[in-house]
CSV table of N, CA and C in Angstrom, one decimal:
chain,number,residue,atom,x,y,z
Q,21,UNK,N,-1.2,37.7,51.9
Q,21,UNK,CA,-1.9,36.8,52.8
Q,21,UNK,C,-1.2,36.9,54.2
Q,22,UNK,N,-1.9,37.0,55.3
Q,22,UNK,CA,-1.3,37.1,56.6
Q,22,UNK,C,-0.5,35.8,56.9
Q,23,UNK,N,0.5,36.0,57.7
Q,23,UNK,CA,1.4,34.9,58.1
Q,23,UNK,C,0.7,34.3,59.3
Q,24,UNK,N,0.8,32.9,59.4
Q,24,UNK,CA,0.3,32.2,60.5
Q,24,UNK,C,1.2,32.3,61.7
Q,25,UNK,N,0.6,32.3,62.9
Q,25,UNK,CA,1.4,32.4,64.1
Q,25,UNK,C,0.8,31.5,65.1
Q,26,UNK,N,1.5,31.1,66.2
Q,26,UNK,CA,1.0,30.3,67.2
Q,26,UNK,C,1.9,30.3,68.5
Q,27,UNK,N,1.3,29.9,69.6
Q,27,UNK,CA,2.0,29.9,70.8
Q,27,UNK,C,1.6,28.7,71.7
Q,28,UNK,N,2.5,28.4,72.6
Q,28,UNK,CA,2.2,27.3,73.6
Q,28,UNK,C,2.3,27.9,74.9
Q,29,UNK,N,1.3,27.7,75.8
Q,29,UNK,CA,1.3,28.2,77.1
Q,29,UNK,C,1.4,27.1,78.1
Q,30,UNK,N,2.3,27.2,79.1
Q,30,UNK,CA,2.5,26.2,80.1
Q,30,UNK,C,1.9,26.7,81.4
Q,31,UNK,N,1.1,25.8,82.0
Q,31,UNK,CA,0.4,26.1,83.3
Q,31,UNK,C,1.2,25.4,84.4
Q,32,UNK,N,0.9,25.9,85.6
Q,32,UNK,CA,1.5,25.3,86.8
Q,32,UNK,C,1.0,23.9,87.1
Q,33,UNK,N,-0.2,23.6,86.8
Q,33,UNK,CA,-0.8,22.3,87.1
Q,33,UNK,C,-1.5,21.8,85.8
Q,34,UNK,N,-1.9,20.5,85.9
Q,34,UNK,CA,-2.7,19.9,84.8
Q,34,UNK,C,-4.0,20.6,84.7
Q,35,UNK,N,-4.4,20.8,83.5
Q,35,UNK,CA,-5.7,21.4,83.2
Q,35,UNK,C,-6.8,20.4,83.7
Q,36,UNK,N,-7.9,21.0,84.3
Q,36,UNK,CA,-9.0,20.2,84.7
Q,36,UNK,C,-10.3,21.0,84.3
Q,37,UNK,N,-11.4,20.4,84.6
Q,37,UNK,CA,-12.7,21.1,84.2
Q,37,UNK,C,-12.8,22.5,84.7
Q,38,UNK,N,-12.4,22.6,86.0
Q,38,UNK,CA,-12.5,23.9,86.7
Q,38,UNK,C,-11.6,25.0,86.0
Q,39,UNK,N,-10.4,24.6,85.7
Q,39,UNK,CA,-9.5,25.4,85.0
Q,39,UNK,C,-10.0,25.8,83.6
Q,40,UNK,N,-10.5,24.9,82.9
Q,40,UNK,CA,-11.1,25.2,81.5
Q,40,UNK,C,-12.3,26.1,81.6
Q,41,UNK,N,-13.1,25.9,82.6
Q,41,UNK,CA,-14.3,26.8,82.8
Q,41,UNK,C,-13.8,28.2,83.1
Q,42,UNK,N,-12.8,28.3,83.9
Q,42,UNK,CA,-12.2,29.6,84.3
Q,42,UNK,C,-11.7,30.3,83.0
Q,43,UNK,N,-11.0,29.6,82.2
Q,43,UNK,CA,-10.4,30.2,80.9
Q,43,UNK,C,-11.6,30.6,80.0
Q,44,UNK,N,-12.6,29.8,79.8
Q,44,UNK,CA,-13.7,30.1,79.0
Q,44,UNK,C,-14.4,31.3,79.5
Q,45,UNK,N,-14.6,31.4,80.8
Q,45,UNK,CA,-15.3,32.6,81.4
Q,45,UNK,C,-14.5,33.9,81.1
Q,46,UNK,N,-13.2,33.8,81.2
Q,46,UNK,CA,-12.3,34.9,80.9
Q,46,UNK,C,-12.4,35.3,79.5
Q,47,UNK,N,-12.4,34.4,78.5
Q,47,UNK,CA,-12.5,34.7,77.1
Q,47,UNK,C,-13.9,35.3,76.8
Q,48,UNK,N,-15.0,34.8,77.4
Q,48,UNK,CA,-16.3,35.3,77.2
Q,48,UNK,C,-16.4,36.8,77.6
Q,49,UNK,N,-15.7,37.1,78.7
Q,49,UNK,CA,-15.7,38.5,79.3
Q,49,UNK,C,-14.9,39.4,78.4
Q,50,UNK,N,-13.8,38.9,77.8
Q,50,UNK,CA,-12.9,39.8,77.0
Q,50,UNK,C,-13.1,39.9,75.5
Q,51,UNK,N,-13.6,38.9,74.9
Q,51,UNK,CA,-13.7,38.8,73.5
Q,51,UNK,C,-15.1,38.8,73.0
Q,52,UNK,N,-15.3,39.1,71.7
Q,52,UNK,CA,-16.7,39.2,71.1
Q,52,UNK,C,-17.4,37.8,71.0
Q,53,UNK,N,-16.6,36.8,70.7
Q,53,UNK,CA,-17.3,35.5,70.5
Q,53,UNK,C,-16.4,34.4,70.9
Q,54,UNK,N,-16.9,33.4,71.6
Q,54,UNK,CA,-16.2,32.2,71.9
Q,54,UNK,C,-17.0,31.0,71.4
Q,55,UNK,N,-16.4,30.1,70.6
Q,55,UNK,CA,-17.1,28.9,70.1
Q,55,UNK,C,-16.3,27.7,70.4
Q,56,UNK,N,-16.9,26.6,70.4
Q,56,UNK,CA,-16.2,25.3,70.6
Q,56,UNK,C,-16.4,24.4,69.4
Q,57,UNK,N,-15.4,23.8,68.9
Q,57,UNK,CA,-15.5,22.9,67.8
Q,57,UNK,C,-16.2,21.6,68.3
Q,58,UNK,N,-17.1,21.2,67.5
Q,58,UNK,CA,-17.9,20.0,67.8
Q,58,UNK,C,-17.2,18.8,67.2
Q,59,UNK,N,-17.2,17.6,67.9
Q,59,UNK,CA,-16.6,16.4,67.4
Q,59,UNK,C,-17.2,16.0,66.0
Q,60,UNK,N,-16.3,15.5,65.1
Q,60,UNK,CA,-16.8,15.0,63.9
Q,60,UNK,C,-16.7,16.0,62.7
Q,61,UNK,N,-17.0,17.2,63.0
Q,61,UNK,CA,-17.0,18.2,61.9
Q,61,UNK,C,-18.0,17.9,60.8
Q,62,UNK,N,-18.1,18.7,59.8
Q,62,UNK,CA,-19.1,18.6,58.7
Q,62,UNK,C,-18.3,18.6,57.4
Q,63,UNK,N,-18.4,17.5,56.7
Q,63,UNK,CA,-17.8,17.4,55.3
Q,63,UNK,C,-16.3,17.9,55.3
Q,64,UNK,N,-15.5,17.4,56.3
Q,64,UNK,CA,-14.1,17.8,56.3
Q,64,UNK,C,-13.9,19.1,57.0
Q,65,UNK,N,-14.9,19.9,57.3
Q,65,UNK,CA,-14.8,21.2,57.9
Q,65,UNK,C,-15.0,21.0,59.4
Q,66,UNK,N,-15.0,22.1,60.1
Q,66,UNK,CA,-15.2,22.1,61.5
Q,66,UNK,C,-16.5,22.8,61.9
Q,67,UNK,N,-17.4,22.1,62.5
Q,67,UNK,CA,-18.6,22.7,63.0
Q,67,UNK,C,-18.4,23.3,64.4
Q,68,UNK,N,-18.9,24.4,64.7
Q,68,UNK,CA,-18.7,25.0,66.0
Q,68,UNK,C,-20.1,25.4,66.6
Q,69,UNK,N,-20.1,25.6,67.9
Q,69,UNK,CA,-21.3,26.2,68.6
Q,69,UNK,C,-20.8,27.3,69.5
Q,70,UNK,N,-21.6,28.3,69.6
Q,70,UNK,CA,-21.2,29.4,70.5
Q,70,UNK,C,-21.3,29.0,71.9
Q,71,UNK,N,-20.3,29.5,72.7
Q,71,UNK,CA,-20.3,29.2,74.1
Q,71,UNK,C,-20.7,30.5,74.9
Q,72,UNK,N,-21.7,30.5,75.7
Q,72,UNK,CA,-22.1,31.7,76.4
Q,72,UNK,C,-21.8,31.6,77.9
Q,73,UNK,N,-21.5,30.3,78.4
Q,73,UNK,CA,-21.1,30.1,79.8
Q,73,UNK,C,-20.6,28.7,79.9
Q,74,UNK,N,-20.0,28.4,81.1
Q,74,UNK,CA,-19.4,27.1,81.3
Q,74,UNK,C,-20.4,25.9,81.1
Q,75,UNK,N,-21.6,26.1,81.3
Q,75,UNK,CA,-22.6,25.0,81.1
Q,75,UNK,C,-22.8,24.6,79.7
Q,76,UNK,N,-22.3,25.5,78.7
Q,76,UNK,CA,-22.4,25.2,77.3
Q,76,UNK,C,-21.2,24.3,76.8
Q,77,UNK,N,-20.2,24.2,77.6
Q,77,UNK,CA,-19.0,23.4,77.2
Q,77,UNK,C,-19.3,22.0,76.9
Q,78,UNK,N,-18.9,21.5,75.8
Q,78,UNK,CA,-19.1,20.0,75.5
Q,78,UNK,C,-17.8,19.4,75.9
Q,79,UNK,N,-17.9,18.5,76.9
Q,79,UNK,CA,-16.7,17.9,77.5
Q,79,UNK,C,-16.2,16.7,76.7
Q,80,UNK,N,-14.9,16.8,76.4
Q,80,UNK,CA,-14.2,15.7,75.7
Q,80,UNK,C,-12.8,15.8,76.1
Q,81,UNK,N,-11.9,14.8,75.7
Q,81,UNK,CA,-10.5,14.8,76.2
Q,81,UNK,C,-9.7,16.0,75.6
Q,82,UNK,N,-10.1,16.3,74.3
Q,82,UNK,CA,-9.3,17.4,73.6
Q,82,UNK,C,-10.2,18.5,73.1
Q,83,UNK,N,-10.8,19.3,74.0
Q,83,UNK,CA,-11.7,20.4,73.5
Q,83,UNK,C,-10.9,21.4,72.7
Q,84,UNK,N,-11.5,22.0,71.7
Q,84,UNK,CA,-11.0,23.0,70.9
Q,84,UNK,C,-11.9,24.2,70.8
Q,85,UNK,N,-11.3,25.4,71.0
Q,85,UNK,CA,-12.1,26.6,71.0
Q,85,UNK,C,-11.7,27.6,69.9
Q,86,UNK,N,-12.6,28.4,69.4
Q,86,UNK,CA,-12.3,29.5,68.5
Q,86,UNK,C,-12.7,30.8,69.2
Q,87,UNK,N,-11.8,31.7,69.3
Q,87,UNK,CA,-12.1,33.0,69.9
Q,87,UNK,C,-12.0,34.0,68.8
Q,88,UNK,N,-13.1,34.8,68.7
Q,88,UNK,CA,-13.1,35.8,67.6
Q,88,UNK,C,-13.2,37.2,68.2
Q,89,UNK,N,-12.5,38.1,67.6
Q,89,UNK,CA,-12.6,39.6,67.9
Q,89,UNK,C,-12.5,40.3,66.6
Q,90,UNK,N,-13.7,40.9,66.2
Q,90,UNK,CA,-13.7,41.5,64.9
Q,90,UNK,C,-13.5,40.5,63.8
Q,91,UNK,N,-12.6,40.8,62.9
Q,91,UNK,CA,-12.3,39.9,61.8
Q,91,UNK,C,-11.3,38.9,62.2
Q,92,UNK,N,-10.6,39.1,63.3
Q,92,UNK,CA,-9.5,38.1,63.7
Q,92,UNK,C,-10.1,37.0,64.5
Q,93,UNK,N,-9.5,35.8,64.4
Q,93,UNK,CA,-9.9,34.7,65.3
Q,93,UNK,C,-8.6,33.9,65.6
Q,94,UNK,N,-8.7,33.1,66.7
Q,94,UNK,CA,-7.6,32.3,67.1
Q,94,UNK,C,-8.2,30.9,67.5
Q,95,UNK,N,-7.5,29.9,67.2
Q,95,UNK,CA,-7.9,28.5,67.7
Q,95,UNK,C,-7.1,28.2,68.9
Q,96,UNK,N,-7.8,27.6,69.9
Q,96,UNK,CA,-7.1,27.1,71.1
Q,96,UNK,C,-7.3,25.6,71.2
Q,97,UNK,N,-6.2,24.9,71.4
Q,97,UNK,CA,-6.2,23.4,71.5
Q,97,UNK,C,-5.7,23.0,72.9
Q,98,UNK,N,-6.5,22.2,73.5
Q,98,UNK,CA,-6.0,21.8,74.9
Q,98,UNK,C,-6.4,20.3,75.1
Q,99,UNK,N,-5.8,19.8,76.2
Q,99,UNK,CA,-6.1,18.5,76.7
Q,99,UNK,C,-6.3,18.5,78.2
Q,100,UNK,N,-7.2,17.8,78.7
Q,100,UNK,CA,-7.5,17.7,80.1
Q,100,UNK,C,-6.4,16.9,80.8
Q,101,UNK,N,-5.4,16.4,80.1
Q,101,UNK,CA,-4.3,15.6,80.7
Q,101,UNK,C,-3.0,16.2,80.6
Q,102,UNK,N,-2.9,17.5,80.3
Q,102,UNK,CA,-1.7,18.2,80.0
Q,102,UNK,C,-1.6,19.5,80.8
Q,103,UNK,N,-0.4,20.1,80.9
Q,103,UNK,CA,-0.2,21.4,81.5
Q,103,UNK,C,0.0,22.5,80.5
Q,104,UNK,N,-0.4,22.2,79.3
Q,104,UNK,CA,-0.2,23.2,78.2
Q,104,UNK,C,-1.4,23.3,77.3
Q,105,UNK,N,-1.5,24.5,76.7
Q,105,UNK,CA,-2.4,24.7,75.6
Q,105,UNK,C,-1.7,25.3,74.4
Q,106,UNK,N,-2.2,25.1,73.2
Q,106,UNK,CA,-1.6,25.6,72.0
Q,106,UNK,C,-2.6,26.5,71.3
Q,107,UNK,N,-2.1,27.6,70.7
Q,107,UNK,CA,-3.0,28.5,69.9
Q,107,UNK,C,-2.5,28.7,68.6
Q,108,UNK,N,-3.3,28.9,67.6
Q,108,UNK,CA,-2.9,29.3,66.3
Q,108,UNK,C,-3.8,30.4,65.8
Q,109,UNK,N,-3.3,31.2,64.8
Q,109,UNK,CA,-4.0,32.3,64.3
Q,109,UNK,C,-3.2,32.9,63.2
Q,110,UNK,N,-3.4,34.2,62.9
Q,110,UNK,CA,-2.7,34.9,61.9
Q,110,UNK,C,-2.1,36.1,62.6
Q,111,UNK,N,-0.9,36.5,62.1
Q,111,UNK,CA,-0.2,37.7,62.6
Q,111,UNK,C,-1.0,38.9,62.2
Q,112,UNK,N,-1.0,39.9,63.0
Q,112,UNK,CA,-1.6,41.1,62.7
Q,112,UNK,C,-0.7,42.2,63.2
Q,113,UNK,N,-1.1,43.5,62.9
Q,113,UNK,CA,-0.3,44.6,63.4
Q,113,UNK,C,-0.6,44.6,64.9
Q,114,UNK,N,0.4,44.7,65.7
Q,114,UNK,CA,0.2,44.6,67.2
Q,114,UNK,C,0.3,43.2,67.7
Q,115,UNK,N,-0.4,42.9,68.8
Q,115,UNK,CA,-0.4,41.6,69.4
Q,115,UNK,C,-1.3,40.7,68.6
Q,116,UNK,N,-0.8,39.5,68.1
Q,116,UNK,CA,-1.8,38.6,67.5
Q,116,UNK,C,-2.8,38.1,68.5
Q,117,UNK,N,-4.0,37.8,68.0
Q,117,UNK,CA,-5.1,37.3,68.8
Q,117,UNK,C,-4.7,36.0,69.5
Q,118,UNK,N,-3.9,35.2,68.8
Q,118,UNK,CA,-3.5,33.9,69.3
Q,118,UNK,C,-2.6,34.0,70.5
Q,119,UNK,N,-2.0,35.2,70.7
Q,119,UNK,CA,-1.2,35.5,71.9
Q,119,UNK,C,-2.1,36.2,72.9
Q,120,UNK,N,-2.9,37.1,72.4
Q,120,UNK,CA,-3.8,37.8,73.4
Q,120,UNK,C,-4.7,36.9,74.2
Q,121,UNK,N,-5.2,35.8,73.6
Q,121,UNK,CA,-6.1,34.9,74.3
Q,121,UNK,C,-5.4,34.3,75.5
Q,122,UNK,N,-4.1,34.3,75.5
Q,122,UNK,CA,-3.3,33.7,76.6
Q,122,UNK,C,-3.0,34.7,77.7
Q,123,UNK,N,-2.9,35.9,77.3
Q,123,UNK,CA,-2.5,37.0,78.3
Q,123,UNK,C,-3.6,37.1,79.4
Q,124,UNK,N,-3.2,37.2,80.6
Q,124,UNK,CA,-4.0,37.4,81.8
Q,124,UNK,C,-4.7,36.1,82.2
Q,125,UNK,N,-4.4,35.0,81.6
Q,125,UNK,CA,-5.0,33.7,82.1
Q,125,UNK,C,-4.2,33.4,83.4
Q,126,UNK,N,-5.0,32.9,84.4
Q,126,UNK,CA,-4.3,32.5,85.7
Q,126,UNK,C,-3.4,31.3,85.6
Q,127,UNK,N,-2.4,31.2,86.4
Q,127,UNK,CA,-1.5,30.0,86.5
Q,127,UNK,C,-0.7,29.7,85.3
Q,128,UNK,N,-0.5,30.6,84.4
Q,128,UNK,CA,0.4,30.4,83.3
Q,128,UNK,C,1.8,30.8,83.8
Q,129,UNK,N,2.8,30.0,83.6
Q,129,UNK,CA,4.2,30.4,84.0
Q,129,UNK,C,5.1,30.7,82.8
Q,130,UNK,N,4.7,30.3,81.6
Q,130,UNK,CA,5.5,30.5,80.4
Q,130,UNK,C,4.7,30.5,79.1
Q,131,UNK,N,5.0,31.4,78.2
Q,131,UNK,CA,4.4,31.4,76.9
Q,131,UNK,C,5.5,31.3,75.9
Q,132,UNK,N,5.4,30.3,75.0
Q,132,UNK,CA,6.5,30.1,74.0
Q,132,UNK,C,6.0,30.3,72.6
Q,133,UNK,N,6.7,31.1,71.8
Q,133,UNK,CA,6.4,31.2,70.4
Q,133,UNK,C,6.6,29.9,69.7
Q,134,UNK,N,5.7,29.5,68.8
Q,134,UNK,CA,5.9,28.2,68.1
Q,134,UNK,C,7.1,28.2,67.3
Q,135,UNK,N,7.7,29.3,67.0
Q,135,UNK,CA,8.9,29.4,66.2
Q,135,UNK,C,10.2,29.1,67.0
Q,136,UNK,N,10.0,29.0,68.3
Q,136,UNK,CA,11.1,28.7,69.2
Q,136,UNK,C,11.2,27.1,69.3
Q,137,UNK,N,11.7,26.6,68.2
Q,137,UNK,CA,11.8,25.1,68.1
Q,137,UNK,C,12.7,24.5,69.1
Q,138,UNK,N,13.8,25.1,69.5
Q,138,UNK,CA,14.7,24.6,70.5
Q,138,UNK,C,14.0,24.4,71.9
Q,139,UNK,N,13.2,25.4,72.3
Q,139,UNK,CA,12.5,25.3,73.6
Q,139,UNK,C,11.4,24.3,73.5
Q,140,UNK,N,10.7,24.2,72.4
Q,140,UNK,CA,9.6,23.2,72.3
Q,140,UNK,C,10.2,21.8,72.3
Q,141,UNK,N,11.3,21.6,71.6
Q,141,UNK,CA,12.0,20.3,71.6
Q,141,UNK,C,12.4,19.9,73.0
Q,142,UNK,N,12.9,20.8,73.7
Q,142,UNK,CA,13.3,20.6,75.1
Q,142,UNK,C,12.1,20.1,76.0
Q,143,UNK,N,11.0,20.8,75.8
Q,143,UNK,CA,9.8,20.5,76.6
Q,143,UNK,C,9.3,19.1,76.1
Q,144,UNK,N,9.4,18.7,74.9
Q,144,UNK,CA,9.0,17.4,74.4
Q,144,UNK,C,9.8,16.3,75.0
Q,145,UNK,N,11.2,16.6,75.1
Q,145,UNK,CA,12.1,15.6,75.7
Q,145,UNK,C,11.8,15.4,77.2
Q,146,UNK,N,11.4,16.5,77.8
Q,146,UNK,CA,11.0,16.4,79.2
Q,146,UNK,C,9.6,15.8,79.5
Q,147,UNK,N,8.9,15.5,78.4
Q,147,UNK,CA,7.6,15.0,78.5
Q,147,UNK,C,6.5,15.9,78.9
Q,148,UNK,N,6.7,17.2,78.8
Q,148,UNK,CA,5.8,18.3,79.2
Q,148,UNK,C,4.8,18.5,78.0
Q,149,UNK,N,5.2,18.4,76.8
Q,149,UNK,CA,4.4,18.5,75.6
Q,149,UNK,C,4.0,17.2,75.0
């Protein structure tokens, strides 16, 4: 069974609608499928809808997206009140998709592996996470 992996990306500024729309447009251009988790889920699962453009985004405080490329997928968790986003997925040979979805996004100044507990704890103490 593949090993789970994840990353935290720090942005220069708080995320806002424009920044999220820019990220989603980037993902749509780069990856096969972009979906957004719908609030509430279905019987304990997560219902999603495909996003084809910024006008499809369902706005809420904590939007979650699933990006798929072939058999691989990554979840992206964000808040419109933070300077960070988190990703999760599975390790693969080469760059894991949960890292690839962060690469080339504008205004990111640091990407941290979730296994770097010391750095994440420092960011929590500083109130960044």
